[in-house]
Coordinates of C-alpha atoms and ligand atoms in Angstrom, one line a residue:
M19 CA 124.1 94.0 111.4
T20 CA 121.8 91.6 113.2
F21 CA 118.2 91.9 112.2
K22 CA 117.6 88.9 114.2
N23 CA 116.1 90.3 117.4
K24 CA 113.5 92.8 115.2
V25 CA 109.8 92.4 114.9
I26 CA 108.6 94.3 111.9
Y27 CA 104.8 95.9 111.4
Q28 CA 102.9 96.2 108.2
I29 CA 101.3 99.2 107.2
Y30 CA 99.1 99.6 104.3
P31 CA 98.8 103.3 103.9
K32 CA 96.0 103.8 102.3
S33 CA 93.6 102.2 105.1
F34 CA 95.7 102.9 108.5
L35 CA 94.7 106.5 109.2
D36 CA 93.6 109.0 107.3
T37 CA 94.3 112.9 108.4
T38 CA 92.6 115.0 106.0
G39 CA 89.4 113.4 105.9
N40 CA 89.3 112.4 102.4
G41 CA 88.9 108.6 103.5
I42 CA 92.4 107.6 102.8
G43 CA 95.0 107.0 105.0
D44 CA 98.7 109.3 104.6
L45 CA 101.7 109.7 105.8
A46 CA 100.2 112.0 108.5
G47 CA 98.3 109.7 110.4
I48 CA 101.0 107.4 110.6
I49 CA 103.4 110.1 112.5
Q50 CA 100.5 110.5 114.3
K51 CA 100.1 106.8 115.2
L52 CA 103.9 106.8 116.1
P53 CA 103.2 106.2 119.8
Y54 CA 101.0 102.9 119.7
L55 CA 103.9 101.6 117.3
S56 CA 106.0 102.1 119.5
Q57 CA 104.1 100.7 123.1
L58 CA 104.0 97.8 120.8
G59 CA 107.5 97.6 120.5
V60 CA 108.3 97.0 116.8
D61 CA 111.3 97.9 115.3
M62 CA 110.2 98.6 111.7
L63 CA 107.5 100.0 109.7
W64 CA 107.0 98.0 106.4
L65 CA 104.2 100.5 104.1
N66 CA 102.8 98.9 100.5
P67 CA 104.0 101.3 98.2
I68 CA 103.2 105.1 98.8
Y69 CA 104.4 106.2 95.2
P70 CA 102.7 107.6 92.1
S71 CA 100.3 105.3 90.7
P72 CA 97.1 105.6 88.7
Q73 CA 96.1 102.9 92.1
K74 CA 95.0 99.8 89.3
D75 CA 96.2 97.6 91.4
N76 CA 97.1 99.4 95.5
G77 CA 100.0 101.5 94.0
Y78 CA 101.6 98.2 93.2
D79 CA 101.2 99.9 89.5
I80 CA 103.7 102.5 89.8
S81 CA 103.8 105.5 87.2
N82 CA 106.9 106.9 89.2
Y83 CA 109.8 105.3 91.4
L84 CA 111.1 108.7 92.3
E85 CA 108.2 110.1 94.5
V86 CA 106.0 110.1 97.2
D87 CA 102.3 110.2 95.5
S88 CA 100.4 113.6 97.0
L89 CA 97.6 111.3 97.9
F90 CA 99.7 110.2 101.1
G91 CA 101.1 113.8 101.8
G92 CA 103.8 113.9 99.4
M93 CA 108.0 113.4 100.0
G94 CA 107.8 116.2 102.9
E95 CA 105.8 113.6 104.9
L96 CA 107.7 111.1 104.3
E97 CA 111.0 112.1 105.3
R98 CA 109.3 114.1 108.4
L99 CA 108.2 110.2 109.2
I100 CA 111.6 108.6 108.9
K101 CA 112.5 111.7 111.5
E102 CA 110.1 111.4 113.9
A103 CA 109.9 107.6 113.7
K104 CA 113.9 107.7 114.2
K105 CA 112.7 109.1 117.8
H106 CA 110.7 106.1 118.3
Q107 CA 114.0 103.9 117.3
I108 CA 111.5 102.5 114.4
D109 CA 112.8 102.4 110.5
I110 CA 110.8 102.5 107.9
M111 CA 110.8 99.6 105.1
F112 CA 109.6 100.6 101.2
D113 CA 108.1 98.2 98.6
M114 CA 109.8 97.5 95.7
V115 CA 108.0 96.9 92.9
L116 CA 111.1 96.0 90.0
N117 CA 109.7 93.7 88.4
H118 CA 107.2 95.3 86.6
V119 CA 105.7 99.2 86.3
S120 CA 102.4 101.1 85.1
T121 CA 101.9 101.5 81.4
E122 CA 101.5 105.1 82.3
H123 CA 105.1 105.1 83.1
E124 CA 107.1 107.5 81.6
W125 CA 109.3 104.2 80.4
F126 CA 106.8 102.3 79.0
Q127 CA 104.8 105.4 77.5
K128 CA 108.3 106.6 75.8
A129 CA 108.6 102.6 74.5
L130 CA 104.5 102.5 72.9
A131 CA 105.5 106.4 71.3
G132 CA 108.7 103.9 69.3
D133 CA 111.6 104.8 71.4
K134 CA 114.1 101.8 70.8
K135 CA 115.7 102.3 73.9
Y136 CA 113.0 102.4 75.9
Q137 CA 110.9 99.2 74.1
D138 CA 113.9 96.8 75.6
Y139 CA 112.8 97.7 78.5
F140 CA 110.4 95.3 78.2
I141 CA 109.4 91.8 76.8
L142 CA 107.7 92.4 73.6
R143 CA 107.2 89.4 71.3
D144 CA 105.6 89.3 67.7
E145 CA 103.1 86.3 69.3
P146 CA 102.6 85.4 72.4
T147 CA 102.5 82.9 74.9
D148 CA 99.4 81.4 76.7
W149 CA 100.5 82.2 80.0
V150 CA 97.8 83.3 82.0
S151 CA 98.1 86.8 83.8
K152 CA 97.9 85.8 87.0
F153 CA 95.1 88.4 88.4
G154 CA 93.5 86.4 85.1
G155 CA 93.1 86.7 81.2
N156 CA 96.3 86.4 79.5
A157 CA 99.6 87.8 80.5
W158 CA 100.2 89.7 76.7
S159 CA 98.8 92.2 75.9
K160 CA 98.6 94.4 72.4
F161 CA 101.5 96.9 72.9
G162 CA 99.6 100.0 71.4
E163 CA 98.7 100.2 67.7
T164 CA 101.7 97.6 67.0
D165 CA 101.7 94.3 65.8
Q166 CA 103.7 93.4 69.4
Y167 CA 102.5 92.0 72.6
Y168 CA 103.6 93.2 76.0
L169 CA 104.2 90.8 79.2
H170 CA 102.4 91.7 82.1
L171 CA 102.5 88.7 85.1
F172 CA 99.9 90.4 86.4
D173 CA 97.8 93.1 86.0
K174 CA 97.2 94.6 82.3
T175 CA 98.6 98.0 83.4
Q176 CA 101.5 96.4 85.3
A177 CA 104.1 95.6 82.2
D178 CA 107.4 93.2 83.1
L179 CA 110.2 95.0 83.2
N180 CA 113.3 92.9 81.2
W181 CA 116.2 92.7 83.5
R182 CA 117.8 91.2 81.2
N183 CA 119.2 94.5 79.6
E184 CA 120.8 96.1 81.5
E185 CA 120.0 99.8 81.4
V186 CA 116.9 98.5 83.0
R187 CA 119.5 96.7 86.1
E188 CA 121.1 100.5 86.1
E189 CA 117.7 102.3 86.1
L190 CA 116.6 100.0 89.4
V191 CA 120.3 100.7 91.4
T192 CA 119.6 104.4 90.9
V193 CA 116.1 103.5 92.5
V194 CA 116.8 102.1 95.4
N195 CA 119.9 104.3 96.1
F196 CA 117.9 106.7 95.7
W197 CA 115.4 105.5 98.5
L198 CA 118.5 104.6 101.1
E199 CA 120.3 108.2 101.1
K200 CA 116.5 109.3 101.7
G201 CA 117.1 107.0 105.4
I202 CA 114.9 104.4 103.8
R203 CA 117.1 101.2 105.9
G204 CA 114.4 98.5 105.2
L205 CA 113.4 97.2 101.4
R206 CA 111.1 94.2 100.6
F207 CA 111.2 93.2 96.8
D208 CA 107.9 92.5 95.8
V209 CA 107.6 89.6 93.3
I210 CA 111.8 89.1 93.0
N211 CA 111.8 85.6 91.9
V212 CA 110.0 86.5 89.0
I213 CA 112.7 89.0 87.5
G214 CA 114.9 86.2 85.3
K215 CA 112.2 85.5 82.7
D216 CA 114.0 82.5 80.1
E217 CA 115.4 84.5 76.9
V218 CA 113.0 82.1 74.8
L219 CA 109.2 82.2 76.0
Q220 CA 106.8 79.1 75.2
N221 CA 103.6 77.9 75.7
N222 CA 103.4 75.1 78.4
E223 CA 101.0 72.9 79.7
H224 CA 100.0 74.5 82.7
N225 CA 99.2 77.9 81.0
D226 CA 101.4 79.5 83.1
G227 CA 105.0 80.1 82.2
K228 CA 106.0 79.4 85.9
A229 CA 109.1 77.4 85.0
E230 CA 110.4 79.6 82.5
Y231 CA 110.5 82.5 85.1
T232 CA 110.1 81.4 88.7
D233 CA 113.8 80.9 91.4
K234 CA 115.8 80.8 87.7
P235 CA 119.6 81.1 88.2
I236 CA 120.0 84.3 87.0
T237 CA 117.6 85.7 89.9
H238 CA 120.3 84.6 92.0
D239 CA 122.9 86.7 89.8
Y240 CA 120.5 89.7 89.7
L241 CA 120.2 89.8 93.4
K242 CA 123.9 89.6 93.8
E243 CA 124.6 92.2 91.6
L244 CA 121.4 94.2 93.5
S245 CA 122.9 93.9 96.7
R246 CA 126.8 95.1 95.1
N247 CA 125.0 98.2 94.0
S248 CA 122.8 99.7 96.6
F249 CA 121.9 98.1 99.3
G250 CA 124.8 95.7 100.8
K251 CA 127.0 98.9 101.1
Y252 CA 124.5 100.4 104.0
D253 CA 124.9 97.2 106.6
D254 CA 122.3 98.0 108.9
T255 CA 119.8 97.6 106.0
I256 CA 116.4 94.4 106.3
T257 CA 115.7 93.3 102.7
V258 CA 113.4 90.8 102.5
G259 CA 112.2 89.3 99.2
E260 CA 108.9 88.3 98.5
M261 CA 108.7 85.2 96.7
S262 CA 106.1 83.3 94.7
S263 CA 106.1 79.5 94.0
T264 CA 109.3 79.0 95.5
T265 CA 111.3 76.4 96.8
I266 CA 112.8 75.7 100.5
E267 CA 116.1 75.3 98.4
N268 CA 116.2 78.4 96.6
C269 CA 115.4 80.3 99.6
V270 CA 117.9 79.4 102.2
L271 CA 119.9 80.5 99.0
Y272 CA 118.4 84.1 98.9
T273 CA 118.9 84.3 102.6
Q274 CA 122.2 82.5 103.3
P275 CA 123.9 85.4 104.6
E276 CA 127.9 84.9 102.7
R277 CA 125.9 84.7 99.6
N278 CA 124.6 88.9 100.2
E279 CA 121.8 88.2 98.1
L280 CA 119.4 88.9 101.0
S281 CA 118.3 89.0 104.6
M282 CA 115.4 87.1 104.2
T283 CA 112.0 85.4 101.9
F284 CA 108.5 85.3 101.7
N285 CA 106.9 82.2 101.1
F286 CA 103.5 81.6 101.0
H287 CA 102.9 77.7 101.1
H288 CA 101.4 77.8 104.8
L289 CA 98.8 80.1 103.4
K290 CA 97.7 77.9 100.4
V291 CA 96.9 74.9 103.5
D292 CA 92.8 75.9 102.8
Y293 CA 92.8 75.6 99.4
A294 CA 90.7 72.7 97.4
N295 CA 93.1 71.2 94.5
K296 CA 95.2 74.0 95.0
E297 CA 93.3 76.4 94.1
K298 CA 92.7 79.7 95.4
W299 CA 89.1 80.5 94.3
T300 CA 87.5 77.5 96.9
I301 CA 86.4 76.9 100.2
A302 CA 88.1 73.6 102.3
D303 CA 89.5 74.0 106.0
F304 CA 93.3 74.2 106.4
D305 CA 94.9 70.9 106.3
F306 CA 96.7 71.1 109.4
E307 CA 99.0 67.7 108.5
E308 CA 100.1 70.2 105.7
L309 CA 100.5 72.8 108.1
K310 CA 103.2 71.1 110.5
E311 CA 104.6 69.4 107.6
L312 CA 105.6 72.9 105.8
F313 CA 106.9 73.9 109.3
H314 CA 108.9 71.2 110.1
S315 CA 110.4 71.4 106.9
W316 CA 111.0 75.1 106.3
G317 CA 111.7 75.7 110.1
E318 CA 114.4 72.6 109.7
T319 CA 116.0 73.6 107.2
M320 CA 116.3 76.9 107.1
S321 CA 118.2 76.4 110.3
E322 CA 120.5 73.3 109.4
Q323 CA 121.9 75.7 106.8
N324 CA 121.8 79.5 107.6
G325 CA 118.9 80.4 106.0
W326 CA 116.2 82.8 107.1
N327 CA 112.0 82.9 107.3
A328 CA 109.7 85.9 106.8
L329 CA 107.1 84.4 109.2
F330 CA 103.7 85.5 109.0
W331 CA 100.0 84.6 109.5
N332 CA 98.8 88.3 107.4
N333 CA 99.6 90.5 105.4
H334 CA 97.6 92.7 102.4
D335 CA 96.9 89.4 100.1
Q336 CA 95.5 87.5 103.3
P337 CA 92.4 87.2 103.9
R338 CA 92.5 87.7 107.7
A339 CA 94.8 84.1 109.7
L340 CA 92.0 84.5 112.7
N341 CA 88.8 83.5 110.0
R342 CA 91.2 80.7 108.5
F343 CA 92.9 79.2 111.1
V344 CA 90.7 79.4 114.7
D345 CA 87.3 78.7 115.6
V346 CA 86.8 82.4 116.1
K347 CA 83.3 83.2 117.2
H348 CA 84.2 81.4 120.6
F349 CA 88.0 82.0 120.4
R350 CA 88.9 85.0 118.3
E351 CA 91.6 86.2 121.7
T352 CA 92.9 82.4 122.6
G353 CA 93.3 81.7 119.3
A354 CA 94.7 84.6 117.9
K355 CA 97.9 84.6 120.6
M356 CA 98.0 81.4 120.3
L357 CA 98.8 82.1 116.5
A358 CA 100.9 85.2 117.5
A359 CA 103.1 82.5 120.1
S360 CA 103.4 80.0 116.6
I361 CA 105.2 82.3 114.6
H362 CA 106.9 84.7 117.7
L363 CA 108.8 82.4 119.2
S364 CA 109.5 80.5 115.8
R365 CA 113.2 81.0 114.5
G366 CA 113.1 83.7 111.6
T367 CA 112.0 87.2 111.6
P368 CA 108.0 88.0 112.7
F369 CA 106.1 90.4 110.6
I370 CA 102.5 91.5 112.8
Y371 CA 100.1 92.8 109.9
M372 CA 97.6 96.5 111.0
G373 CA 95.3 95.4 113.1
E374 CA 96.6 92.1 113.8
E375 CA 97.7 92.5 117.5
I376 CA 94.1 93.8 118.1
G377 CA 92.6 90.5 116.5
M378 CA 91.4 92.0 113.5
V379 CA 88.5 89.6 111.8
N380 CA 87.6 89.3 108.0
P381 CA 84.4 92.3 107.4
E382 CA 82.1 89.9 105.9
F383 CA 80.7 92.5 103.8
D384 CA 77.7 91.2 101.7
S385 CA 77.7 92.6 98.2
I386 CA 79.8 92.8 95.3
D387 CA 79.9 96.7 95.4
Q388 CA 81.4 96.6 98.2
Y389 CA 84.7 94.8 97.2
V390 CA 87.5 96.9 95.2
D391 CA 90.1 94.9 94.7
V392 CA 90.6 94.4 90.6
E393 CA 92.2 90.6 91.4
S394 CA 89.0 89.8 93.5
L395 CA 86.4 91.6 91.1
N396 CA 88.2 89.5 88.1
A397 CA 87.4 86.9 89.9
F398 CA 84.0 87.0 91.1
N399 CA 83.4 87.3 86.7
E400 CA 85.5 84.4 85.8
L401 CA 83.6 82.2 88.9
L402 CA 80.5 83.1 87.3
E403 CA 81.6 82.2 84.6
T404 CA 82.2 78.7 85.3
G405 CA 78.3 77.9 85.8
K406 CA 78.5 78.9 89.5
T407 CA 75.3 81.5 91.4
E408 CA 76.2 84.6 92.2
A409 CA 75.6 83.5 95.9
E410 CA 78.1 80.3 95.6
V411 CA 80.7 83.1 94.3
L412 CA 79.9 86.0 96.9
N413 CA 80.7 83.4 99.6
I414 CA 84.4 82.8 97.9
I415 CA 84.9 86.0 97.3
K416 CA 83.7 86.7 101.2
E417 CA 86.0 84.2 102.6
K418 CA 89.1 84.6 99.7
S419 CA 88.7 88.3 98.4
R420 CA 92.4 90.2 99.4
D421 CA 90.3 93.3 100.6
N422 CA 89.9 91.6 103.4
S423 CA 92.4 92.5 104.7
R424 CA 92.4 96.1 103.8
T425 CA 90.0 97.2 105.1
P426 CA 90.7 100.7 107.8
M427 CA 92.6 100.0 110.8
Q428 CA 89.9 100.0 113.7
W429 CA 90.7 102.9 116.3
N430 CA 88.0 103.3 118.6
G431 CA 83.8 103.4 118.3
D432 CA 83.2 106.1 116.5
C433 CA 81.9 106.8 112.5
Y434 CA 83.9 105.0 110.5
S435 CA 86.3 103.7 113.7
G436 CA 88.0 106.4 113.8
F437 CA 90.0 105.8 110.8
S438 CA 88.8 109.0 108.6
T439 CA 85.6 111.8 109.2
G440 CA 84.9 111.0 105.3
T441 CA 83.4 108.3 104.0
P442 CA 87.0 105.6 103.5
W443 CA 88.0 104.1 100.3
L444 CA 87.2 100.8 101.1
Q445 CA 83.8 100.2 103.8
V446 CA 84.8 99.5 107.4
A447 CA 83.8 96.2 108.9
D448 CA 80.7 96.1 110.8
N449 CA 82.3 94.7 113.5
Y450 CA 84.4 98.3 115.0
S451 CA 82.2 98.6 117.9
E452 CA 83.5 95.2 119.0
I453 CA 87.8 94.9 117.9
N454 CA 89.0 98.3 118.0
V455 CA 92.3 99.9 119.8
E456 CA 90.7 101.6 121.6
K457 CA 88.5 98.6 124.1
E458 CA 91.5 96.4 123.1
L459 CA 93.5 99.0 125.4
T460 CA 91.8 99.0 127.4
E461 CA 89.5 95.7 128.1
G462 CA 91.7 93.5 125.8
S463 CA 94.8 91.0 126.6
I464 CA 95.7 90.2 122.5
F465 CA 97.7 93.4 122.5
S466 CA 99.6 92.9 125.5
F467 CA 100.5 89.4 124.4
Y468 CA 102.6 90.8 121.5
Q469 CA 103.9 93.1 123.5
E470 CA 105.4 90.8 125.3
L471 CA 106.3 88.2 122.8
I472 CA 108.1 91.7 121.1
R473 CA 110.0 91.7 124.9
L474 CA 110.8 88.4 124.8
R475 CA 112.3 88.7 121.1
K476 CA 114.8 91.3 122.0
T477 CA 115.6 89.9 125.6
M478 CA 116.4 86.6 124.7
P479 CA 119.2 85.6 122.2
L480 CA 117.3 81.6 121.9
I481 CA 114.2 83.2 121.0
A482 CA 116.1 85.0 118.2
E483 CA 118.8 83.5 117.4
G484 CA 118.4 79.3 118.7
T485 CA 117.8 76.7 115.6
Y486 CA 114.9 74.6 115.3
K487 CA 113.5 71.8 115.7
G488 CA 110.2 70.6 115.3
F489 CA 108.7 68.7 117.6
E490 CA 105.3 65.6 118.2
K491 CA 105.7 65.3 114.8
K492 CA 102.8 63.1 114.3
H493 CA 100.2 64.6 117.2
S494 CA 97.3 65.4 115.7
Q495 CA 96.4 68.7 117.2
V496 CA 99.3 69.8 118.1
Y497 CA 102.1 72.2 116.4
G498 CA 105.4 72.2 118.7
F499 CA 108.8 72.8 117.6
I500 CA 111.8 73.2 120.0
R501 CA 114.2 76.0 120.3
T502 CA 118.6 75.4 121.4
Y503 CA 120.9 78.5 122.2
Q504 CA 123.7 77.5 123.9
E505 CA 122.3 75.4 127.4
Q506 CA 119.1 76.4 127.4
E507 CA 116.2 74.5 125.9
L508 CA 112.3 76.2 125.0
L509 CA 109.5 74.3 124.1
C510 CA 106.1 75.4 122.0
L511 CA 103.7 73.7 122.0
N512 CA 100.2 75.0 120.0
N513 CA 97.1 73.7 120.2
F514 CA 95.0 74.4 117.0
Y515 CA 91.5 73.1 117.9
S516 CA 89.1 74.0 119.4
E517 CA 88.7 70.7 121.2
P518 CA 91.4 69.9 124.3
T519 CA 93.9 67.3 123.7
S520 CA 97.6 66.1 125.3
I521 CA 100.7 65.4 124.9
M522 CA 103.3 63.7 126.6
I523 CA 106.2 66.2 127.8
P524 CA 109.9 65.1 127.7
D525 CA 111.3 64.6 131.5
D526 CA 113.8 68.0 131.4
F527 CA 111.4 70.0 130.7
L528 CA 108.8 69.2 133.1
E529 CA 112.0 70.9 135.5
G530 CA 111.5 73.7 133.4
T531 CA 109.6 77.3 133.8
I532 CA 106.3 78.8 132.1
L533 CA 108.0 81.3 129.7
V534 CA 104.5 81.8 127.5
D535 CA 100.9 80.4 128.1
N536 CA 97.6 81.8 126.6
Y537 CA 96.1 80.4 129.4
S538 CA 96.3 80.6 133.5
N539 CA 97.3 78.9 136.2
T540 CA 99.1 76.1 134.4
V541 CA 100.8 73.2 135.7
L542 CA 103.2 70.8 134.0
A543 CA 102.7 67.5 133.7
K544 CA 104.1 64.2 132.5
E545 CA 100.7 64.5 130.0
Q546 CA 99.9 67.5 129.3
V547 CA 96.8 69.4 128.5
L548 CA 96.2 72.1 126.5
Q549 CA 93.1 73.4 126.2
P550 CA 91.2 74.6 123.2
Y551 CA 94.2 76.7 121.1
Q552 CA 96.4 76.9 124.3
T553 CA 99.7 78.3 123.6
L554 CA 102.5 76.9 126.1
A555 CA 106.0 77.3 125.9
I556 CA 108.2 75.5 129.1
L557 CA 111.8 77.2 129.2
V558 CA 114.7 74.7 130.3
Ligands
GLC25 C1 102.9 91.3 95.3 C2 101.7 91.8 96.1 C3 100.4 92.3 95.6 C4 100.4 93.3 93.9 C5 101.3 92.5 93.0 C6 102.0 92.2 92.1 O1 102.2 90.2 95.5 O2 102.3 91.7 97.4 O3 99.6 93.4 96.1 O4 98.9 92.5 93.6 O5 103.1 91.6 94.3 O6 102.7 93.7 92.1

């Protein structure tokens, strides 16, 4: 099946729509909004985890892989969602968190109780290494009352599974097949490139162990095996692997169709271009040179070697891209469209994160009490310990917290933005009376721009399947590329700045037609002027 003309929409279920008034979004809420999603034109909905979970990491700490948490409406409601979505030609993508389980999962509990079989499901050592967990603190915690330690690359309530144990891999095949049999047709594999750990784990100079567990050759074997025993049997299934600190070479290998690993990969290099010294908890302007260089090298290499990228600006782990890459005060609408076109016209599968299609921005919380994410709260304390003032630390959290994108969806100008009648689990952004779906559909122009981009991908093989080549790579303001398919070519130009600029257009494109533009009345010229945040795509 070709997935190349499809567009995927990501829903953070806790924050989408609450139909019960308990302040937490639910599956009935998603069902209610299927007509809206269908109007947008998306093909698949990726739902962040909805399994039973103590919610220490918002569902990425799973305590039962084979259930739907009653918090979201339970299994019956999921079955109804799958069925109702089908009526709109929409499929459901599940989040498969197979690197770790909650320490409340039965397997970990049995291991703690002394069951040797289950102890071998985890990574236990007599001596911990000095690795730092991705959420701060040491990556090893004491294993119950024993003298051993268990590995957790994330929170201490998320114990890493031992993929070297064949029984673990068999259990996980059962999990994946269970959901496929339910009718789930998309699988998003959480941090899947860290499942293959070395046998000997050691201290190292970076205190992170990344080299001992990232993109190991054995991970490719595990993925092939998983595919063979589960999703590879269904040719209408789309898979995407979330890759932490990965390389192009590995992503080519993960996604070349003949290797039977995954359909596509997420990587995050382009969302680190505004980190100072590669550190997340810093504030810096984005480095446009680096951004372009990443887009071009990934775009071209994947194109030449037949790999496939997942394309995205936002997700539940990232602050809103509009705040990072656009002068959002003055150019929210224009900038939102430029960012959208710069990936929707590119080669790869675009993902839209809920609210992006109406130009949602960071909530600008002003007190640490408004944040709930474990990563932000840990960072807050750690940053204070480095000697920064509380105001400085709060400023950083404000820019960088994952809660920025997790605030409730803004449906209308009613109390709690129409998300819920009760107090939301995470505060609604104050700007909801300005930015909401109802307003966007009547007076805005971002939603309809997304609709058009999605329609183009569905109707033009050039956009879905064309090759990618960088254009004018040295330009100081414009990110440009050329897509080619048979006799057709598309030149896509994106001005990433609030000042106008100009760029020379090759002669053959001067005869072309404007396919996409976020300004009106543009006239093509040899020396083409691009307005602030203008996106312009010319077809020949
Ligand atoms: C991924 C998820 C993130 C989660 C982490 C641990 O990065 O996207 O939300 O905290 O994995 O499961």
